[in-house]
Coordinates of C-alpha atoms and ligand atoms in Angstrom, one line a residue:
M1 CA 0.0 0.0 -0.1
K2 CA 1.1 3.5 -0.8
A3 CA 2.0 5.7 2.2
P4 CA -0.5 9.0 2.5
S5 CA 1.2 12.0 1.2
L6 CA 2.9 14.3 3.5
N7 CA -0.2 16.9 3.4
T8 CA -2.3 14.0 4.6
Q9 CA 0.0 12.8 7.2
I10 CA -0.1 16.5 8.7
L11 CA -3.7 16.8 8.7
L12 CA -3.7 13.3 10.7
G13 CA -1.3 14.5 12.9
A14 CA -3.3 17.6 13.8
F15 CA -6.3 15.7 14.4
F16 CA -4.7 13.1 16.5
G17 CA -3.0 15.9 18.4
V18 CA -6.3 17.4 19.2
L19 CA -8.0 14.2 20.1
V20 CA -5.3 13.1 22.4
G21 CA -5.2 16.8 24.2
L22 CA -8.5 16.3 24.8
C23 CA -8.2 12.8 26.3
F24 CA -5.2 14.0 28.4
Q25 CA -7.2 16.9 29.5
S26 CA -10.2 14.8 30.7
L27 CA -7.6 12.6 32.5
G28 CA -6.0 15.2 34.6
A29 CA -2.6 16.3 34.8
Q30 CA -1.7 14.2 38.0
T31 CA -2.0 10.7 36.0
S32 CA 1.2 9.2 35.2
L33 CA 0.1 8.6 31.7
V34 CA -0.6 12.0 31.1
K35 CA 2.6 13.3 32.7
G36 CA 4.7 11.0 30.7
G37 CA 2.7 11.8 27.4
L38 CA 3.2 15.6 28.2
Y39 CA 7.1 15.0 28.6
A40 CA 7.2 13.1 25.4
S41 CA 5.3 15.9 23.6
G42 CA 7.0 18.3 24.9
L43 CA 10.4 16.8 23.7
V44 CA 8.7 16.0 20.0
G45 CA 7.3 19.5 19.7
T46 CA 10.5 21.4 20.8
L47 CA 12.6 19.5 18.5
F48 CA 10.4 20.2 15.5
I49 CA 10.4 24.0 16.3
D50 CA 14.2 23.8 17.0
L51 CA 14.8 22.3 13.5
L52 CA 12.7 24.8 11.8
K53 CA 14.6 27.8 13.7
M54 CA 17.7 26.1 13.0
I55 CA 17.3 26.6 9.0
L56 CA 15.3 29.7 9.6
I57 CA 18.2 32.5 9.7
P58 CA 20.2 31.1 6.8
L59 CA 17.0 30.8 4.6
V60 CA 15.9 34.2 5.2
F61 CA 19.4 35.7 4.7
C62 CA 19.9 33.8 1.3
S63 CA 16.3 34.0 0.1
I64 CA 16.0 37.8 0.4
A65 CA 19.5 38.7 -0.8
V66 CA 19.1 36.5 -3.8
G67 CA 15.5 37.5 -4.1
I68 CA 16.6 41.2 -4.5
A69 CA 19.4 40.5 -6.7
N70 CA 17.3 38.5 -9.4
L71 CA 14.4 41.2 -9.1
R72 CA 16.7 43.8 -10.1
Q73 CA 17.9 41.8 -13.2
H74 CA 14.2 41.9 -14.5
S75 CA 14.0 45.6 -13.5
Q76 CA 11.1 44.8 -11.3
M77 CA 12.4 45.8 -8.1
H78 CA 10.5 48.9 -7.7
R79 CA 7.2 47.6 -8.4
V80 CA 7.5 44.7 -6.4
W81 CA 8.4 46.7 -3.4
V82 CA 5.8 49.0 -3.8
T83 CA 2.7 46.4 -4.6
T84 CA 4.1 44.3 -1.6
L85 CA 3.8 47.1 0.9
L86 CA 0.6 48.3 -0.3
F87 CA -0.8 44.9 -0.3
F88 CA 0.3 44.3 3.3
A89 CA -1.0 47.5 4.5
F90 CA -4.3 47.4 2.5
T91 CA -5.0 43.7 4.0
M92 CA -4.2 44.7 7.4
A93 CA -6.4 47.7 7.4
I94 CA -9.3 45.7 6.4
A95 CA -8.6 43.3 9.1
V96 CA -8.5 46.0 11.7
A97 CA -11.6 47.5 10.4
L98 CA -13.4 44.0 10.4
G99 CA -12.2 43.9 14.2
L100 CA -13.4 47.1 15.2
F101 CA -16.8 46.8 13.4
A102 CA -17.5 43.1 15.0
S103 CA -16.5 44.5 18.4
N104 CA -18.6 47.8 18.2
Y105 CA -21.6 45.4 16.9
F106 CA -21.4 42.6 19.6
E107 CA -20.1 44.7 22.4
A108 CA -18.2 41.9 23.8
G109 CA -17.1 42.6 27.5
K110 CA -20.2 44.6 28.4
G111 CA -21.8 43.4 31.4
L112 CA -18.8 41.5 32.7
E113 CA -17.3 42.6 36.1
I114 CA -13.9 43.7 36.0
A115 CA -13.8 42.8 39.7
M116 CA -13.6 39.0 38.4
F117 CA -10.3 39.7 37.1
A118 CA -8.9 42.0 39.9
D119 CA -6.6 38.7 41.3
S120 CA -4.8 38.6 38.2
M121 CA -4.5 42.1 37.3
Q122 CA -2.8 42.7 40.7
N123 CA -0.3 40.3 40.0
F124 CA 0.6 41.5 36.7
Q125 CA 2.9 44.3 35.8
A126 CA 2.8 45.5 32.6
Q127 CA 5.7 46.9 30.6
Q128 CA 5.7 50.5 29.7
L129 CA 5.5 50.8 25.9
P130 CA 3.9 54.2 24.8
L131 CA 4.0 54.8 20.8
P132 CA 7.1 56.9 20.5
E133 CA 9.2 54.6 22.6
F134 CA 7.8 51.6 20.5
F135 CA 8.8 53.4 17.5
A136 CA 12.3 54.4 18.6
Q137 CA 12.9 50.8 20.0
F138 CA 11.6 49.3 16.6
L139 CA 13.7 51.7 14.5
H140 CA 16.9 50.8 16.8
G141 CA 16.0 47.1 16.4
L142 CA 16.1 47.3 12.5
F143 CA 19.8 47.8 12.0
M144 CA 22.5 45.7 13.8
N145 CA 25.8 44.1 13.5
P146 CA 24.8 41.6 10.9
F147 CA 26.9 38.6 12.7
A148 CA 25.3 39.8 15.8
A149 CA 21.8 39.4 14.1
L150 CA 22.5 36.2 12.7
A151 CA 24.0 34.6 15.6
T152 CA 21.0 35.8 17.9
G153 CA 18.5 34.7 15.5
N154 CA 17.1 38.5 15.3
V155 CA 14.9 37.9 12.0
L156 CA 14.0 41.6 11.5
A157 CA 17.6 42.8 11.6
V158 CA 18.7 39.9 9.4
V159 CA 15.9 41.0 6.8
I160 CA 17.2 44.3 6.8
F161 CA 20.7 43.4 6.3
A162 CA 20.0 40.9 3.7
L163 CA 17.9 43.6 1.8
I164 CA 20.9 46.1 1.8
L165 CA 23.4 43.2 0.8
G166 CA 20.8 42.2 -2.1
I167 CA 20.9 45.8 -3.4
A168 CA 24.8 46.0 -3.2
L169 CA 25.0 43.0 -5.2
V170 CA 22.8 44.3 -7.8
M171 CA 24.7 47.6 -7.8
G172 CA 27.9 45.8 -8.1
G173 CA 26.6 43.4 -11.0
E174 CA 29.0 41.1 -12.6
R175 CA 31.8 41.7 -10.3
Y176 CA 30.1 39.9 -7.5
K177 CA 28.5 37.2 -9.5
N178 CA 30.4 34.5 -7.6
I179 CA 29.1 35.6 -4.1
L180 CA 25.4 35.6 -5.7
G181 CA 26.1 32.2 -7.0
L182 CA 27.2 31.2 -3.6
L183 CA 24.0 32.5 -2.0
Q184 CA 21.8 31.0 -4.6
E185 CA 23.4 27.5 -4.0
G186 CA 22.9 28.1 -0.2
L187 CA 19.2 28.9 -0.6
E188 CA 19.0 25.6 -2.6
L189 CA 20.6 23.7 0.1
T190 CA 18.5 25.3 2.9
M191 CA 15.3 24.3 1.2
R192 CA 16.5 20.8 0.9
I193 CA 17.1 20.8 4.3
V194 CA 13.7 22.1 5.0
G195 CA 12.3 19.1 2.9
W196 CA 13.9 16.9 5.4
V197 CA 12.8 18.5 8.3
M198 CA 9.2 18.3 7.0
V199 CA 9.3 14.4 7.5
L200 CA 9.0 15.4 11.2
A201 CA 6.2 17.7 10.5
P202 CA 3.3 15.3 11.3
F203 CA 4.8 14.2 14.6
G204 CA 6.0 17.8 15.5
I205 CA 2.4 19.3 14.8
A206 CA 0.9 16.3 16.7
A207 CA 3.0 16.8 19.7
L208 CA 2.5 20.6 19.7
L209 CA -1.2 20.2 19.7
I210 CA -1.4 17.7 22.4
K211 CA 0.6 20.0 24.8
L212 CA -1.6 23.1 24.0
V213 CA -5.0 21.4 24.3
A214 CA -3.8 19.1 27.2
T215 CA -2.6 22.4 29.3
Q216 CA -5.8 24.8 28.3
D217 CA -7.2 26.7 31.4
T218 CA -10.7 25.8 30.7
A219 CA -12.0 27.8 33.6
M220 CA -11.5 31.2 31.8
L221 CA -13.0 30.1 28.9
G222 CA -16.6 30.3 29.8
T223 CA -16.1 33.9 31.1
M224 CA -14.6 34.9 27.9
A225 CA -16.8 33.1 25.5
K226 CA -18.2 35.7 24.1
F227 CA -15.0 37.8 23.2
M228 CA -13.3 34.7 21.9
T229 CA -16.3 33.9 19.5
V230 CA -16.0 37.5 18.3
V231 CA -12.5 37.2 17.7
V232 CA -12.3 33.8 16.2
G233 CA -15.5 34.5 14.1
T234 CA -13.9 37.7 12.6
T235 CA -10.5 36.2 12.1
L236 CA -12.1 33.2 10.3
L237 CA -14.1 35.6 8.2
H238 CA -10.9 37.4 7.2
G239 CA -9.4 34.2 6.4
V240 CA -12.1 32.3 4.7
V241 CA -13.9 35.1 2.8
I242 CA -11.9 38.2 2.4
L243 CA -8.4 36.9 1.5
P244 CA -9.5 33.9 -0.8
L245 CA -11.7 36.5 -2.5
L246 CA -9.1 39.1 -3.0
L247 CA -7.0 35.9 -4.5
Y248 CA -9.7 35.0 -6.6
L249 CA -10.5 38.5 -7.9
I250 CA -6.8 39.4 -8.7
T251 CA -5.5 36.1 -9.9
G252 CA -8.4 33.8 -10.7
K253 CA -6.9 31.1 -8.1
T254 CA -10.0 29.1 -6.3
P255 CA -9.7 29.0 -2.6
L256 CA -9.6 25.1 -3.0
W257 CA -6.5 25.1 -5.1
F258 CA -5.0 27.6 -2.6
W259 CA -5.8 25.4 0.3
R260 CA -4.3 22.4 -1.3
G261 CA -0.7 24.4 -1.9
A262 CA -0.9 26.2 1.3
R263 CA -2.1 23.7 3.8
E264 CA 1.4 22.4 5.0
A265 CA 2.2 25.9 6.1
L266 CA -1.2 26.7 7.4
I267 CA -1.3 23.7 9.7
T268 CA 2.1 24.4 10.9
A269 CA 1.4 27.8 11.9
F270 CA -1.8 26.6 13.7
A271 CA 0.3 24.2 16.0
T272 CA 3.4 26.6 16.4
S273 CA 1.7 30.0 16.8
S274 CA 4.8 31.3 15.3
S275 CA 5.2 33.0 11.7
S276 CA 8.7 32.7 12.0
A277 CA 9.1 29.3 12.9
T278 CA 6.8 28.6 10.0
L279 CA 8.5 30.6 7.7
P280 CA 10.7 27.7 6.0
V281 CA 7.4 25.8 5.3
T282 CA 5.8 28.8 4.0
M283 CA 8.7 29.3 1.5
R284 CA 8.4 25.8 0.3
C285 CA 4.7 26.0 0.2
A286 CA 4.8 29.3 -1.8
T287 CA 7.7 28.2 -4.4
Q288 CA 7.0 24.5 -4.8
H289 CA 3.0 24.1 -4.3
L290 CA 1.8 27.6 -5.0
H291 CA 4.2 28.0 -7.9
V292 CA 5.5 31.5 -6.9
K293 CA 8.6 32.5 -8.7
P294 CA 11.6 32.2 -6.1
E295 CA 12.6 35.9 -6.6
I296 CA 9.1 37.2 -5.8
A297 CA 8.4 34.7 -2.8
G298 CA 12.1 35.3 -1.6
F299 CA 11.4 38.8 -0.8
V300 CA 7.6 38.8 -0.2
V301 CA 7.2 35.8 2.1
P302 CA 10.1 36.5 4.7
L303 CA 9.1 40.1 4.7
G304 CA 5.6 39.2 5.4
A305 CA 6.4 36.8 8.2
T306 CA 7.7 39.8 10.2
M307 CA 5.7 42.8 9.0
N308 CA 2.3 41.4 7.4
M309 CA 0.0 40.2 10.3
D310 CA -3.5 40.6 9.5
G311 CA -4.7 38.2 12.3
T312 CA -2.6 40.2 14.9
A313 CA -4.0 43.6 13.8
L314 CA -7.4 42.3 13.8
Y315 CA -7.0 40.9 17.5
E316 CA -5.4 44.0 18.9
A317 CA -8.0 46.2 17.7
A318 CA -10.6 43.8 18.8
A319 CA -9.1 43.2 22.4
A320 CA -8.7 46.9 22.9
L321 CA -12.4 47.6 22.5
F322 CA -13.2 44.5 24.6
I323 CA -11.1 46.2 27.6
A324 CA -12.7 49.4 27.0
N325 CA -16.0 47.6 27.4
L326 CA -14.9 45.7 30.5
V327 CA -13.6 49.0 32.3
G328 CA -16.9 50.6 31.1
I329 CA -15.1 53.4 28.8
D330 CA -16.9 54.1 25.6
L331 CA -14.3 54.9 22.7
N332 CA -15.4 57.7 20.5
L333 CA -14.7 57.7 16.8
T334 CA -11.3 59.7 17.0
Q335 CA -10.2 56.8 19.8
Q336 CA -11.1 54.4 17.6
L337 CA -9.3 55.9 14.7
I338 CA -6.1 55.9 17.0
V339 CA -6.9 52.2 17.9
F340 CA -7.2 51.5 14.0
F341 CA -3.7 52.9 13.2
T342 CA -1.8 51.8 16.6
A343 CA -3.1 48.3 15.9
M344 CA -1.7 48.3 12.6
I345 CA 1.7 49.5 13.9
A346 CA 1.7 47.1 16.6
A347 CA 1.0 44.1 14.4
V348 CA 3.8 45.3 12.0
G349 CA 6.3 45.6 14.9
A350 CA 5.1 42.2 16.7
P351 CA 7.9 39.5 15.8
G352 CA 6.6 36.5 14.4
I353 CA 6.7 34.5 17.7
P354 CA 4.1 33.1 20.1
S355 CA 2.2 35.8 22.0
A356 CA 4.2 38.6 20.4
G357 CA 0.9 40.4 19.7
M358 CA 0.3 40.6 23.7
V359 CA 3.6 42.5 24.1
T360 CA 2.6 45.3 21.5
M361 CA -0.9 45.2 22.7
V362 CA 0.2 47.4 25.5
M363 CA 1.2 50.1 23.2
V364 CA -2.7 49.8 21.8
L365 CA -4.0 50.1 25.1
Q366 CA -2.3 53.0 26.3
S367 CA -2.7 54.9 23.1
V368 CA -6.4 55.6 24.3
G369 CA -5.5 55.6 27.8
L370 CA -6.7 51.9 28.8
P371 CA -4.8 50.4 31.7
A372 CA -2.0 48.1 30.4
E373 CA -2.5 45.7 33.2
A374 CA -5.8 44.5 31.5
I375 CA -3.5 42.5 29.3
A376 CA -3.6 39.9 32.4
I377 CA -7.0 39.3 31.3
L378 CA -6.2 38.3 28.1
L379 CA -3.3 36.3 28.8
P380 CA -4.8 32.8 29.8
I381 CA -6.7 32.8 26.6
D382 CA -3.9 33.9 24.3
R383 CA -2.3 30.8 23.5
L384 CA -5.6 29.4 22.0
L385 CA -6.5 32.6 20.1
D386 CA -2.7 32.9 18.8
T387 CA -3.2 29.7 16.8
I388 CA -5.8 31.0 14.4
R389 CA -4.4 34.4 14.2
T390 CA -0.9 33.1 13.4
T391 CA -2.5 30.9 10.7
V392 CA -4.2 34.1 9.1
N393 CA -1.0 35.9 9.2
V394 CA 0.9 33.2 7.4
Q395 CA -2.1 33.0 4.9
G396 CA -1.9 36.6 4.2
D397 CA 1.9 36.1 3.2
M398 CA 1.4 33.2 0.7
V399 CA -1.9 35.3 -0.7
G400 CA 0.5 38.2 -0.9
S401 CA 3.1 36.5 -2.9
L402 CA 0.4 35.2 -5.4
V403 CA -1.0 38.8 -5.9
V404 CA 2.4 40.6 -6.2
Q405 CA 3.5 38.0 -8.7
K406 CA 0.3 38.6 -10.9
L407 CA 0.2 42.4 -10.6
V408 CA 3.9 42.9 -11.5
N409 CA 3.6 40.6 -14.1
R410 CA 0.7 42.4 -15.9
Ligands
LIG501 N1 2.0 34.7 17.0 C1 1.8 35.5 16.0 C2 2.9 35.3 14.8 O1 4.0 34.7 14.9 C3 2.2 36.8 16.5 C4 1.0 37.2 17.5 O2 1.2 37.0 18.8 O3 0.1 37.8 17.2 O4 2.5 35.5 13.6

């Protein structure tokens, strides 16, 4: 009998993980079977993420430098830049608008007593992150000694250095063709290694989901049910209707076609809650399954993984309104506009790691004078919501690469 394809194995792994996680949860954390099971899934899940992270930095470095250098040869660089940034901004703006609209309509949080959360808020010290400071920090983090950035795995700084190197390679032309060739071979090699890591993906994904589901704090879920439903519902609306519609209108590709090519990355994003850790898989899906040219995918996808976060932007806006309702403040139109823009900035600034949106959320709250400590209310449910918003974040990057490819080749 033929073994099922990797895609099917990954899907099975995800189902298996959720099922076993639910069983573990009903058995209780103290059972020795559950303890052993959680230990084993911790090991396998971490191994999978570590392997993805191992290849992440060399991949980002080579793919952006090579992507830029090859784009210029086709004299398309300017159009790709502009189209990519416009697409990112446009889809994030739609996401935030959806989040604000749904929160205003459903008014999640009204009627809940803030006193219910007093304990968790008391024990929580919010990190101060006003907008100007956030911006200064963000700008400061862009430029770093490339060796330090590579060594510490700072994705954004590596992206920026690779961009500059790519431009220098283009300017230098023929003179540096050996270095460009070397980077090109480096990119092929890293993609080959990604292929090997993917063999482990079904197990890694199952393990991560077992741990996530089994260790959920279910007591909190009831209280927050309405807010969670609004966030999950709108995020799904963005991922299942808006993005596929844009893709179809611009490129003519159907949602089913997209799902078939993108599911490895989408499921990995769901299980890891990290756009950065998923990036090697996203690159593989974009270039090998969705047939995006490497020079376009090599540029759009890594940039998107650090900057383009539709799910996060939507969440930040919805959560700000939720907190406002909890503390009994009605945000007027101007304040909601401030939330609109800060949510977008916060999403761009959030690194692609689990719960990163929670950190930049502080800035959104403070921009309209809401208590930053209220983050404590959101933390218990964050890991659960992070799965879906990360999936939509990664989806946006793949849709973006297809759209950009279509628009620049017109
Ligand atoms: N986990 C998200 C990501 O990696 C970021 C966030 O926390 O919203 O895309």
